[in-house]
CSV table of C-alpha atoms and ligand atoms in Angstrom, one decimal:
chain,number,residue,atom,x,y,z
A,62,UNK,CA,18.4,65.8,-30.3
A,63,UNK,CA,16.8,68.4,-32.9
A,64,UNK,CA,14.0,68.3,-35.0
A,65,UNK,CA,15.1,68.7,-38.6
A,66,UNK,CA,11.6,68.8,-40.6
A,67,UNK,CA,7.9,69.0,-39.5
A,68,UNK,CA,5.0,67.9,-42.1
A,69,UNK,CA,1.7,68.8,-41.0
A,70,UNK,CA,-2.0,67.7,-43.3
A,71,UNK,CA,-5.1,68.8,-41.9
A,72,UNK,CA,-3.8,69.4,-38.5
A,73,UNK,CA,-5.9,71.9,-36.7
A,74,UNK,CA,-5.6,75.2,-38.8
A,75,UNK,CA,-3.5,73.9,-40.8
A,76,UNK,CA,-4.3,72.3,-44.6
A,77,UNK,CA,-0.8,71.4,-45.4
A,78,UNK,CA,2.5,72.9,-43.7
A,79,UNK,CA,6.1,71.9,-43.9
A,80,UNK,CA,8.9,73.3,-41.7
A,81,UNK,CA,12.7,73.0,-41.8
A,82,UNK,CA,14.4,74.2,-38.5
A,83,UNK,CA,17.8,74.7,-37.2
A,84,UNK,CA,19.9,73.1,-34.6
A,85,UNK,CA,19.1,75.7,-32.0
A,86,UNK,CA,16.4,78.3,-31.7
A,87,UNK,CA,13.1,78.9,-33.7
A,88,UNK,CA,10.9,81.8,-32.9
A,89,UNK,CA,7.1,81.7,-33.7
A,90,UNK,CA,5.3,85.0,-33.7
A,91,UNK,CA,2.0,86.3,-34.5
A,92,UNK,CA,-1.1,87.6,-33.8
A,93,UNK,CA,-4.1,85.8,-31.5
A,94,UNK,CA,-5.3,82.4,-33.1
A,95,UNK,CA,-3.0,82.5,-36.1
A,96,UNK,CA,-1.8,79.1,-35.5
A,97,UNK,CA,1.4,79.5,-32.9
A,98,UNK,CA,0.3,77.1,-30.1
A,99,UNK,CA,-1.0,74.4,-32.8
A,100,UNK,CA,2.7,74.1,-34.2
A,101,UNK,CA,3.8,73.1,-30.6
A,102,UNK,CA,1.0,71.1,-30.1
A,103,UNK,CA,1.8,69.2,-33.0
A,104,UNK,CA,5.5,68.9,-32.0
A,105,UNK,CA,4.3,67.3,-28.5
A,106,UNK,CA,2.0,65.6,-30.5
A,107,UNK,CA,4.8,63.4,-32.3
A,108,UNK,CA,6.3,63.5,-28.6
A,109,UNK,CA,3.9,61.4,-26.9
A,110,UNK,CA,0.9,60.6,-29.4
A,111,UNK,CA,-1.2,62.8,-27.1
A,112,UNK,CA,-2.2,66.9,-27.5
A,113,UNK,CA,-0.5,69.2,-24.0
A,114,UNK,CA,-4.6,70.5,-24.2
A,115,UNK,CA,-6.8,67.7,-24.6
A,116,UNK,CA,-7.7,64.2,-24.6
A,117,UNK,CA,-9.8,64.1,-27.6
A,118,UNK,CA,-7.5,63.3,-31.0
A,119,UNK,CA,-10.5,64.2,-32.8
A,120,UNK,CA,-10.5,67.9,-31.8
A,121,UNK,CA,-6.5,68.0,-33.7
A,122,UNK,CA,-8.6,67.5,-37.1
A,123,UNK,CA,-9.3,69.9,-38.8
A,124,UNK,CA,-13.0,71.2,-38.9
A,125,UNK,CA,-15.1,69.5,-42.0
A,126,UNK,CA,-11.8,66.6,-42.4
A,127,UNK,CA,-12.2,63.5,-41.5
A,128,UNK,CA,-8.4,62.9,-41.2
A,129,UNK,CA,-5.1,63.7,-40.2
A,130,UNK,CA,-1.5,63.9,-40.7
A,131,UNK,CA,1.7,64.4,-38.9
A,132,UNK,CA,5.4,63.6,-39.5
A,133,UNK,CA,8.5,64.6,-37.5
A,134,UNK,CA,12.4,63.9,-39.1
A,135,UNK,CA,14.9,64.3,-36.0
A,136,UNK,CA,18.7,64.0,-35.5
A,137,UNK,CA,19.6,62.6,-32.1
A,138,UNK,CA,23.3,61.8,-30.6
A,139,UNK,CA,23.0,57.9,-31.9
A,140,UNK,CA,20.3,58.0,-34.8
A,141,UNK,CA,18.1,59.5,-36.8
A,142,UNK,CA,14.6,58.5,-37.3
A,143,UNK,CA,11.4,59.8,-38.6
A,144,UNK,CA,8.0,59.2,-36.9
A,145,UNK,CA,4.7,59.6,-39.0
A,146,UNK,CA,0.8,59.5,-36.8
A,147,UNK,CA,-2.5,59.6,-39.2
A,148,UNK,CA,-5.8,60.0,-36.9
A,149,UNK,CA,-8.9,59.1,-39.1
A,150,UNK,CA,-12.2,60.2,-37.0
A,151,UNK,CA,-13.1,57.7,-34.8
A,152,UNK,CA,-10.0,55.2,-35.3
A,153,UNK,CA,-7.2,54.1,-33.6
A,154,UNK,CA,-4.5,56.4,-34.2
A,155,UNK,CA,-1.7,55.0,-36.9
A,156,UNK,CA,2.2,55.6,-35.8
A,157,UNK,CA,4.5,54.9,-38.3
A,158,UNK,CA,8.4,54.7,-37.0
A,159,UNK,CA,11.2,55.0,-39.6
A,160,UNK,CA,8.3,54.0,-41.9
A,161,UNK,CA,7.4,50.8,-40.1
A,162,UNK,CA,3.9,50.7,-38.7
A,163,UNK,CA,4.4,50.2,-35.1
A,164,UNK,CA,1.5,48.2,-33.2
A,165,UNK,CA,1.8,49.5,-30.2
A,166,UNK,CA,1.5,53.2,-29.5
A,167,UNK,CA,3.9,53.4,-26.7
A,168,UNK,CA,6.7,52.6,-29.1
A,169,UNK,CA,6.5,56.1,-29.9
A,170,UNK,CA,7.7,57.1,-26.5
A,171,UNK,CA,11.9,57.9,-26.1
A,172,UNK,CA,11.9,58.7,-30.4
A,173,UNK,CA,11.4,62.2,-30.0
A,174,UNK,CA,11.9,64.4,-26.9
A,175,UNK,CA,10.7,66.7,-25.6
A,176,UNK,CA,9.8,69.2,-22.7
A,177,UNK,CA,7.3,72.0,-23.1
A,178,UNK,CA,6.8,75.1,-21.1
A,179,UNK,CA,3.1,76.1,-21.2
A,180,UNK,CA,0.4,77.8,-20.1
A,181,UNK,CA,-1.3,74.7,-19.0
A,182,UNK,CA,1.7,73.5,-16.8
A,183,UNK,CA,0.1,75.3,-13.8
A,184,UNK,CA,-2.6,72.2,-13.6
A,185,UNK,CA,0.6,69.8,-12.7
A,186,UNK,CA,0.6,71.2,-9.2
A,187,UNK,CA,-3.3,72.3,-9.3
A,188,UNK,CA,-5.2,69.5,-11.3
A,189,UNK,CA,-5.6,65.9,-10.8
A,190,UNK,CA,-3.3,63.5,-9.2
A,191,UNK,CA,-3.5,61.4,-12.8
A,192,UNK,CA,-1.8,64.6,-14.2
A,193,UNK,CA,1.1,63.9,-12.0
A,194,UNK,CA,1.1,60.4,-12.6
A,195,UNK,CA,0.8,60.9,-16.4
A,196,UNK,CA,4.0,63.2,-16.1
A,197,UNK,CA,6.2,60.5,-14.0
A,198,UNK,CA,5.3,58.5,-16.5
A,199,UNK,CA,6.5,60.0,-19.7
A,200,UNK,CA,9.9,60.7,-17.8
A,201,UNK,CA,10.6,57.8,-16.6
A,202,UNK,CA,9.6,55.7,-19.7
A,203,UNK,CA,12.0,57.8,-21.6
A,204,UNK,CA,15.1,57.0,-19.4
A,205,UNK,CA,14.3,53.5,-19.0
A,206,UNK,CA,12.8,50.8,-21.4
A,207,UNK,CA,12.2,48.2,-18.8
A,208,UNK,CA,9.9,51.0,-16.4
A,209,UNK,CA,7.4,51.2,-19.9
A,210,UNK,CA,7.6,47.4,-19.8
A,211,UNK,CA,6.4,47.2,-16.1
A,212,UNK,CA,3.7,49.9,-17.2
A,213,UNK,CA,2.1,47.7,-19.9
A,214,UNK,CA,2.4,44.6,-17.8
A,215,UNK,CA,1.0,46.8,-14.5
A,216,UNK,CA,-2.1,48.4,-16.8
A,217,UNK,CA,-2.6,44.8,-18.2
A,218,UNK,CA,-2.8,42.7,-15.3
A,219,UNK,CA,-5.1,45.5,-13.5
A,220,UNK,CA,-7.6,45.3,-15.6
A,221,UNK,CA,-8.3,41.8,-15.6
A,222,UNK,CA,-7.5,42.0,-11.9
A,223,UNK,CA,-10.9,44.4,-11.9
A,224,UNK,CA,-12.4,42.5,-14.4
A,225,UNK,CA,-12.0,39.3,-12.1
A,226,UNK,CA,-13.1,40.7,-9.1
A,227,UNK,CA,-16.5,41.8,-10.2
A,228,UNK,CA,-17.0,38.2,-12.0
A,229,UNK,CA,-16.2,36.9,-8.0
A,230,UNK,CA,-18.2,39.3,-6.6
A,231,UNK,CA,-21.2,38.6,-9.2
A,232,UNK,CA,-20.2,34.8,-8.7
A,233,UNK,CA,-19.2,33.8,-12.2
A,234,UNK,CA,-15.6,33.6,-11.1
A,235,UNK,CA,-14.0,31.6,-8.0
A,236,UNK,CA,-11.8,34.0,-5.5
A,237,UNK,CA,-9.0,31.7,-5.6
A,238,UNK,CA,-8.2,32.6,-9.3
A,239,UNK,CA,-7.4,36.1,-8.1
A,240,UNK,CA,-4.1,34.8,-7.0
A,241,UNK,CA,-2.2,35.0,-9.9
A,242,UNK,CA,-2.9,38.1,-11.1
A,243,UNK,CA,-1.8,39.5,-7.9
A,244,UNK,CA,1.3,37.5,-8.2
A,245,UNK,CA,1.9,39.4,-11.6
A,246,UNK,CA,0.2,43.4,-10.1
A,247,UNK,CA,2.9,42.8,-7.3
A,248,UNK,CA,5.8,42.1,-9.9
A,249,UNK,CA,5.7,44.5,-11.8
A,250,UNK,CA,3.9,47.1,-9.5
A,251,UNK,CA,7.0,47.2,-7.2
A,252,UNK,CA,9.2,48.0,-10.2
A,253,UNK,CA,7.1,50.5,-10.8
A,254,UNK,CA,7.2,52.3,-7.4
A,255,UNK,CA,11.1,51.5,-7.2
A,256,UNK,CA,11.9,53.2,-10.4
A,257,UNK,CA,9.3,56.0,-9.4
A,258,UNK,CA,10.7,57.0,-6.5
A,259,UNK,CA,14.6,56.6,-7.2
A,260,UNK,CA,13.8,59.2,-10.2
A,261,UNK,CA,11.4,61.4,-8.2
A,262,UNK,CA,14.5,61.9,-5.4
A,263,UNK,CA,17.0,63.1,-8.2
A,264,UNK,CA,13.9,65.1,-9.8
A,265,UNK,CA,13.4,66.7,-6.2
A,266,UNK,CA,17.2,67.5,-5.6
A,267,UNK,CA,17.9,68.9,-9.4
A,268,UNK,CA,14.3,71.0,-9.2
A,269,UNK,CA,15.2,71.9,-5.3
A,270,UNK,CA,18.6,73.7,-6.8
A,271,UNK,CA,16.5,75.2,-9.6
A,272,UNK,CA,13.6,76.7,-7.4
A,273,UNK,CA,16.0,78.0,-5.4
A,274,UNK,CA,18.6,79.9,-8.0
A,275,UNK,CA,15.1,81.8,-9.2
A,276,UNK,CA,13.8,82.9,-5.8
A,277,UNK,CA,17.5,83.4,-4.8
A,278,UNK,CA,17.9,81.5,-2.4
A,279,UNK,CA,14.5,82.3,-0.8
A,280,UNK,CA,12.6,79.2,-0.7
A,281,UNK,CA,13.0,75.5,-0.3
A,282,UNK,CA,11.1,73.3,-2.9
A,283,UNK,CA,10.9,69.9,-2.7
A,284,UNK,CA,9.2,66.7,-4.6
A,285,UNK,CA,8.1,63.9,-3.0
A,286,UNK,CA,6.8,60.6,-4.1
A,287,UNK,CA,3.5,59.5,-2.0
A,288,UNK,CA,2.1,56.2,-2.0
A,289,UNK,CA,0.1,54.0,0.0
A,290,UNK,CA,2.1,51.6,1.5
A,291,UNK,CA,4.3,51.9,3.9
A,292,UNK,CA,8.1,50.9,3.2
A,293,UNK,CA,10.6,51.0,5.6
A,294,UNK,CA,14.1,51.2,4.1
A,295,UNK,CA,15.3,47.4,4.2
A,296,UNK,CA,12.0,46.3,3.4
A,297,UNK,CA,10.9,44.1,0.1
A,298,UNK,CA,8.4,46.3,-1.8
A,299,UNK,CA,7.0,43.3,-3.5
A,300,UNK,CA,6.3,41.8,0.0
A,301,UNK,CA,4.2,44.7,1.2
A,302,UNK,CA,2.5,45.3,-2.0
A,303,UNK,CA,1.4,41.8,-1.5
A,304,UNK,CA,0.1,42.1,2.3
A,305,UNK,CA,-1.6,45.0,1.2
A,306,UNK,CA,-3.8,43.2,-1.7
A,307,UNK,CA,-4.5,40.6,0.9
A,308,UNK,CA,-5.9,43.1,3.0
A,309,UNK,CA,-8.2,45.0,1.4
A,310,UNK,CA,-9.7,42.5,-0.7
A,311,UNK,CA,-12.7,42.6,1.0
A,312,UNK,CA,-13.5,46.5,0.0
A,313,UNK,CA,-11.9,45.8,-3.7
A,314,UNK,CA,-14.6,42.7,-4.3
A,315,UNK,CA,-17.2,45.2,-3.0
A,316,UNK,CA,-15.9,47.8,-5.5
A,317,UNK,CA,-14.9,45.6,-8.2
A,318,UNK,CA,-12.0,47.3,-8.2
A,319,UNK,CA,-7.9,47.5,-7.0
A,320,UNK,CA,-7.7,50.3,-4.1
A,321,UNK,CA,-4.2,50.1,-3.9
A,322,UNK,CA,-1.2,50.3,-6.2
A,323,UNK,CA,0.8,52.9,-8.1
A,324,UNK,CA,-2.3,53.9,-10.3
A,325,UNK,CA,-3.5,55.8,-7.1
A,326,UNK,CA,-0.2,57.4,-5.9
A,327,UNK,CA,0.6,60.6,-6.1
A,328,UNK,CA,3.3,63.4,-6.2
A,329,UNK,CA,3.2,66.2,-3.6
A,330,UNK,CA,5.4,69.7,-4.2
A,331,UNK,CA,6.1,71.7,-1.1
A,332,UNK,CA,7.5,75.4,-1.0
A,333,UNK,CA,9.1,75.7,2.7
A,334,UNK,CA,7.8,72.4,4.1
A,335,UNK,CA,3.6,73.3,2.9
A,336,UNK,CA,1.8,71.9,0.1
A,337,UNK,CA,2.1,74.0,-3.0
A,338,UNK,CA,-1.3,72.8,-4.1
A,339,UNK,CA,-3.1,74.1,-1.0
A,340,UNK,CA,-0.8,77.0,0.2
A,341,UNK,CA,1.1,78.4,-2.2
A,342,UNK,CA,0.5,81.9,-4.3
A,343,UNK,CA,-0.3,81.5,-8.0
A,344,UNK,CA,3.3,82.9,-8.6
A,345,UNK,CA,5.3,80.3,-6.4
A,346,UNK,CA,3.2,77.7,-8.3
A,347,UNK,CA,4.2,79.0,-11.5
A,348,UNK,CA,7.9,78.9,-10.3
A,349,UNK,CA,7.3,75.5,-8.8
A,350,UNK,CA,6.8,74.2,-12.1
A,351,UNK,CA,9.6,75.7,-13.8
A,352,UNK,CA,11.6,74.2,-11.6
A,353,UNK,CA,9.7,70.9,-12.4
A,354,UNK,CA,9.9,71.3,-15.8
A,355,UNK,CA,13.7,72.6,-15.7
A,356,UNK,CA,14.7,69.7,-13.7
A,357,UNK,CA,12.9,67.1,-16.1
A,358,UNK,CA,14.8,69.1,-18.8
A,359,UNK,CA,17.9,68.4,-17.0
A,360,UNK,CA,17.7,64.7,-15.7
A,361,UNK,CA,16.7,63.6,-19.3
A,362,UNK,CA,19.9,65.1,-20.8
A,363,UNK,CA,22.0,63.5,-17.8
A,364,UNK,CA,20.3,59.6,-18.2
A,365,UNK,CA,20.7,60.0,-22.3
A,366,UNK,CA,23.3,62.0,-22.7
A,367,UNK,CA,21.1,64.3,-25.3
A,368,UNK,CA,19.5,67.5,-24.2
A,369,UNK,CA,15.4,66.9,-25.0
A,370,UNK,CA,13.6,69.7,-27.4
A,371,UNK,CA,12.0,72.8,-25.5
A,372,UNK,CA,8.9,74.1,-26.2
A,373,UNK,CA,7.9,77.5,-24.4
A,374,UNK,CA,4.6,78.2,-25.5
A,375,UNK,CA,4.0,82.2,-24.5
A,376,UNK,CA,6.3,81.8,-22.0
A,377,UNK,CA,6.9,86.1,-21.7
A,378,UNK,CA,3.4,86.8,-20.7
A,379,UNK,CA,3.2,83.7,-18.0
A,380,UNK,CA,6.6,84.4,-16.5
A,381,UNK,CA,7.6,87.8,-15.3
A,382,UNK,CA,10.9,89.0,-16.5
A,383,UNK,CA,13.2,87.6,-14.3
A,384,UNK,CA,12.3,83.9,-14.3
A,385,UNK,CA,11.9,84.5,-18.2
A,386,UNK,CA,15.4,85.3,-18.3
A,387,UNK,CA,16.4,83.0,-16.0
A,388,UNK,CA,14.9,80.5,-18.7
A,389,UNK,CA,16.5,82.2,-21.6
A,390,UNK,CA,19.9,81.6,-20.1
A,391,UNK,CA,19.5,78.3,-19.6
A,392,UNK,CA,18.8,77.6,-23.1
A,393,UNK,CA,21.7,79.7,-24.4
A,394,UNK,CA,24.4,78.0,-21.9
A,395,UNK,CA,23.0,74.7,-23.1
A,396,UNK,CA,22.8,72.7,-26.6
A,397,UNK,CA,19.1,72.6,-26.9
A,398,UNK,CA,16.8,73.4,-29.8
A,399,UNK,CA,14.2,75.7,-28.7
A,400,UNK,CA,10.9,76.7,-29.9
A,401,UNK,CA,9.4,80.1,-28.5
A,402,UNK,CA,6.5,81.4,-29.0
A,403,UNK,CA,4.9,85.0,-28.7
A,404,UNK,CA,2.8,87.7,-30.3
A,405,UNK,CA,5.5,90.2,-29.5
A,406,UNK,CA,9.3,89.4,-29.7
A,407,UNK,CA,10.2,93.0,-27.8
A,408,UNK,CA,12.7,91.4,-25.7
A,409,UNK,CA,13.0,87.9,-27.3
A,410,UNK,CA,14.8,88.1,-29.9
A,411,UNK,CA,17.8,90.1,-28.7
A,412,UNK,CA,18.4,87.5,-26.2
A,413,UNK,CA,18.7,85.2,-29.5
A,414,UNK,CA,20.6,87.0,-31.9
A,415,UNK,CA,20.7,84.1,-34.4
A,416,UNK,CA,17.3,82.3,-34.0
A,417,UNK,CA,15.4,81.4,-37.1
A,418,UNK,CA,11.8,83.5,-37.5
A,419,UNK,CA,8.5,82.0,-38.4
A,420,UNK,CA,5.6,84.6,-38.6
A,421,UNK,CA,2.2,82.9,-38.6
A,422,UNK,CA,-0.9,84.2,-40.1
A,423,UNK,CA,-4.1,82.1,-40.5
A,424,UNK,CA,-2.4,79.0,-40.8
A,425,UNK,CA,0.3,79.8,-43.1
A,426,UNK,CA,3.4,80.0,-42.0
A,427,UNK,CA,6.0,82.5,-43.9
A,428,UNK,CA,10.1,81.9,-43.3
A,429,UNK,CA,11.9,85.5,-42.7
B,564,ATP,N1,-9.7,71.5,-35.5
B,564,ATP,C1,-9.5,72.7,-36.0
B,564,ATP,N2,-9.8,73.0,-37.3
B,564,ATP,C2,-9.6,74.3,-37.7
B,564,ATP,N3,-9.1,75.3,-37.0
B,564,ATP,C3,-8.8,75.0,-35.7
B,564,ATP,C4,-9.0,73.7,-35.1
B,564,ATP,N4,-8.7,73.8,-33.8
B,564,ATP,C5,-8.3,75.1,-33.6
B,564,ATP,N5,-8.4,75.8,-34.7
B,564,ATP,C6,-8.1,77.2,-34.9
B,564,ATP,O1,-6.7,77.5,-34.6
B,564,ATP,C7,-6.6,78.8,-34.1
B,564,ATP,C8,-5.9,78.8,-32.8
B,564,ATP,O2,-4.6,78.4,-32.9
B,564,ATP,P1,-3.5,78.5,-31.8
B,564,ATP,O3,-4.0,78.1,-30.5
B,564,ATP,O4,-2.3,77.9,-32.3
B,564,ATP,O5,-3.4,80.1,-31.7
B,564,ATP,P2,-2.1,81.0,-31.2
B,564,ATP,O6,-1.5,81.6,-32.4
B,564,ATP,O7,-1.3,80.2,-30.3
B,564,ATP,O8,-2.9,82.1,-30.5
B,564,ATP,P3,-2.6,82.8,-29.0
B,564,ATP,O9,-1.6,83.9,-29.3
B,564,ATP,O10,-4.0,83.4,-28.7
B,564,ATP,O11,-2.2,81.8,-28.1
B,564,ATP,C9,-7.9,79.3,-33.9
B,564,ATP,O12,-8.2,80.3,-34.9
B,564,ATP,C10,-8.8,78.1,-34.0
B,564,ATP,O13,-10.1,78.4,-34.5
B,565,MG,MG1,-1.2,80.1,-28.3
């Protein structure tokens, strides 16, 4: 898919922008704090209704505006659509699909997409293990409509499931009414570990080839999907998932809340059979996660048959020059439309002799 046309009020450092970009690569360049990074941000922002950097929307506005405004047109293989988000300070965001006001903000998810290269990627293997959840999330909801259904049923029935549990424990609520909500957390939490970890062992093999063409051949990488429960291969996940509610009911009534389920798994990445979180140098992180991010890249374009948009936000002075390049070739041998950005082209731009060039300044972006 490509992005034909970006439309930006408010947004950041910018007051009003409006970009029309090529089928394959753009390149952003300028200065410190010009406005590079909030172009992407924006562009990820249309993604998955949520900023790469933060959690607050509000932050996205720009400072003395109470509002504002971002519109994406894209081509993809079977359509084209347009998607529009307004965030007035202190609302709910408003998403807008082909101009049809959508009311749930997941529909925004599989309309445009794309996989970004950043700075920040370093806290998928370092940060939180709601990070790694978050990411298996937005992957998997792209590829498959009925894994976002399961989500929204899943988040759904948890939280009355907590709700519930603390009106039993507080005796408002009678413990046999918890049964049907765990009826309907088992349903559609199985699905939800099934799909996770039938995608996470392609993600492991594509990412294992990856990690391994950029340390040639040196070390093994591999992605595996950790939960709680304990399946053994003929087993019925929904079964288990069930025995395991029934078992630890007594601590979840204490805690007034659900100790077990795929909202506490986890992914773990190991380089040569250790954990990459605990043992691994800053620079086999940094290539664990562009295999990560390579291989998401790649599975999306084999389940849609559509390469997703790149974004490499300052990739040249995260990566050192041979995993750059590495990354440079891939988008050259492949149909993507990528957006690179960098205070300094030396070395960029011959690798893509017919990119378009924005040069940013201050929030104003000029066309060369
Ligand atoms: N809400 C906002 N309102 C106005 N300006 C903002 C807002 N948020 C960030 N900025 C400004 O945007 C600029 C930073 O933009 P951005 O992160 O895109 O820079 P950059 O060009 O990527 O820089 P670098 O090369 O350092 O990564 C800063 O000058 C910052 O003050
Ligand atoms: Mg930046």
């Amino acid at each position: 898919m490509f992005l034909k046309e970006i439309t930006f009020r408010n947004f950041r450092n910018y007051d009003s922008l409006n970009l029309q970009f090529s089928e394959k690569i753009s390149l952003v360049t300028g200065e410190n704090a010009q406005g590079k990074t909030n172009i992407l941000e924006g562009i990820y922002f249309l993604s998955t209704a949520k900023s790469h950097r933060t959690n607050r929307d509000d932050e996205l506005i720009q400072q003395g505006k109470h509002w504002f405004y971002i519109k994406g047109r894209i081509q993809s293989r079977l359509s084209s659509n347009s998607v529009e988000i307004t965030n007035t300070c202190g609302e709910k965001k408003r998403i807008r699909i082909n101009g049809k006001t959508q009311d749930k903000i997941s529909s925004i998810i599989g309309k445009i997409n794309v996989v970004m290269f950043s700075p920040e990627d370093l806290s998928l293997v370092k940060g939180a293990p709601s990070e790694r959840r978050r990411f298996l999330d937005i992957l998997i909801s792209r590829i498959s409509p009925s894994y976002l259904y399961a989500l929204q049923e899943y988040n759904s029935s948890l939280r009355q499931r907590n709700e519930l549990l603390k009106n039993i424990r507080d005796k408002k609520a009678k413990a046999d009414s918890l049964e049907s909500w765990d009826i309907l957390l088992a349903k559609s939490g199985s699905e939800i570990i099934k799909q996770r970890l039938a995608v996470v062992s392609e993600l492991s093999e594509i990412a294992r080839e990856k990690h391994s063409q950029l340390t040639s051949d040196q070390e093994d990488f591999h992605i595996e999907y950790q939960t709680q429960f304990d399946f053994n291969s003929d087993s019925r996940i929904e079964d288990i998932y069930r025995e395991n509610l029934d078992s630890s009911i007594d601590s979840d009534l204490r805690r007034g809340s659900t100790s077990t389920g795929p909202h506490r798994d986890d992914l773990m990445f190991s380089v040569d059979c250790v954990d990459a979180r605990r043992y691994c140098s800053q620079g086999q992180q940094r290539t664990s996660v562009l295999s990560l991010k390579m291989a998401d890249l790649e599975l999306m374009a084999r389940k849609l048959n559509d390469y997703p948009i790149v974004l490499l936000d300052d990739v040249t002075s995260e990566l050192d020059e041979n995993r750059a390049s590495f990354l440079f070739d891939l988008l050259n041998q492949t149909p993507v439309q990528a957006f690179l950005t960098a205070t300094n082209l030396e070395g960029i731009s011959s690798k893509f002799p017919n990119s378009q060039l924005f040069a940013v300044e201050n929030g104003v972006v000029k066309k060369r």
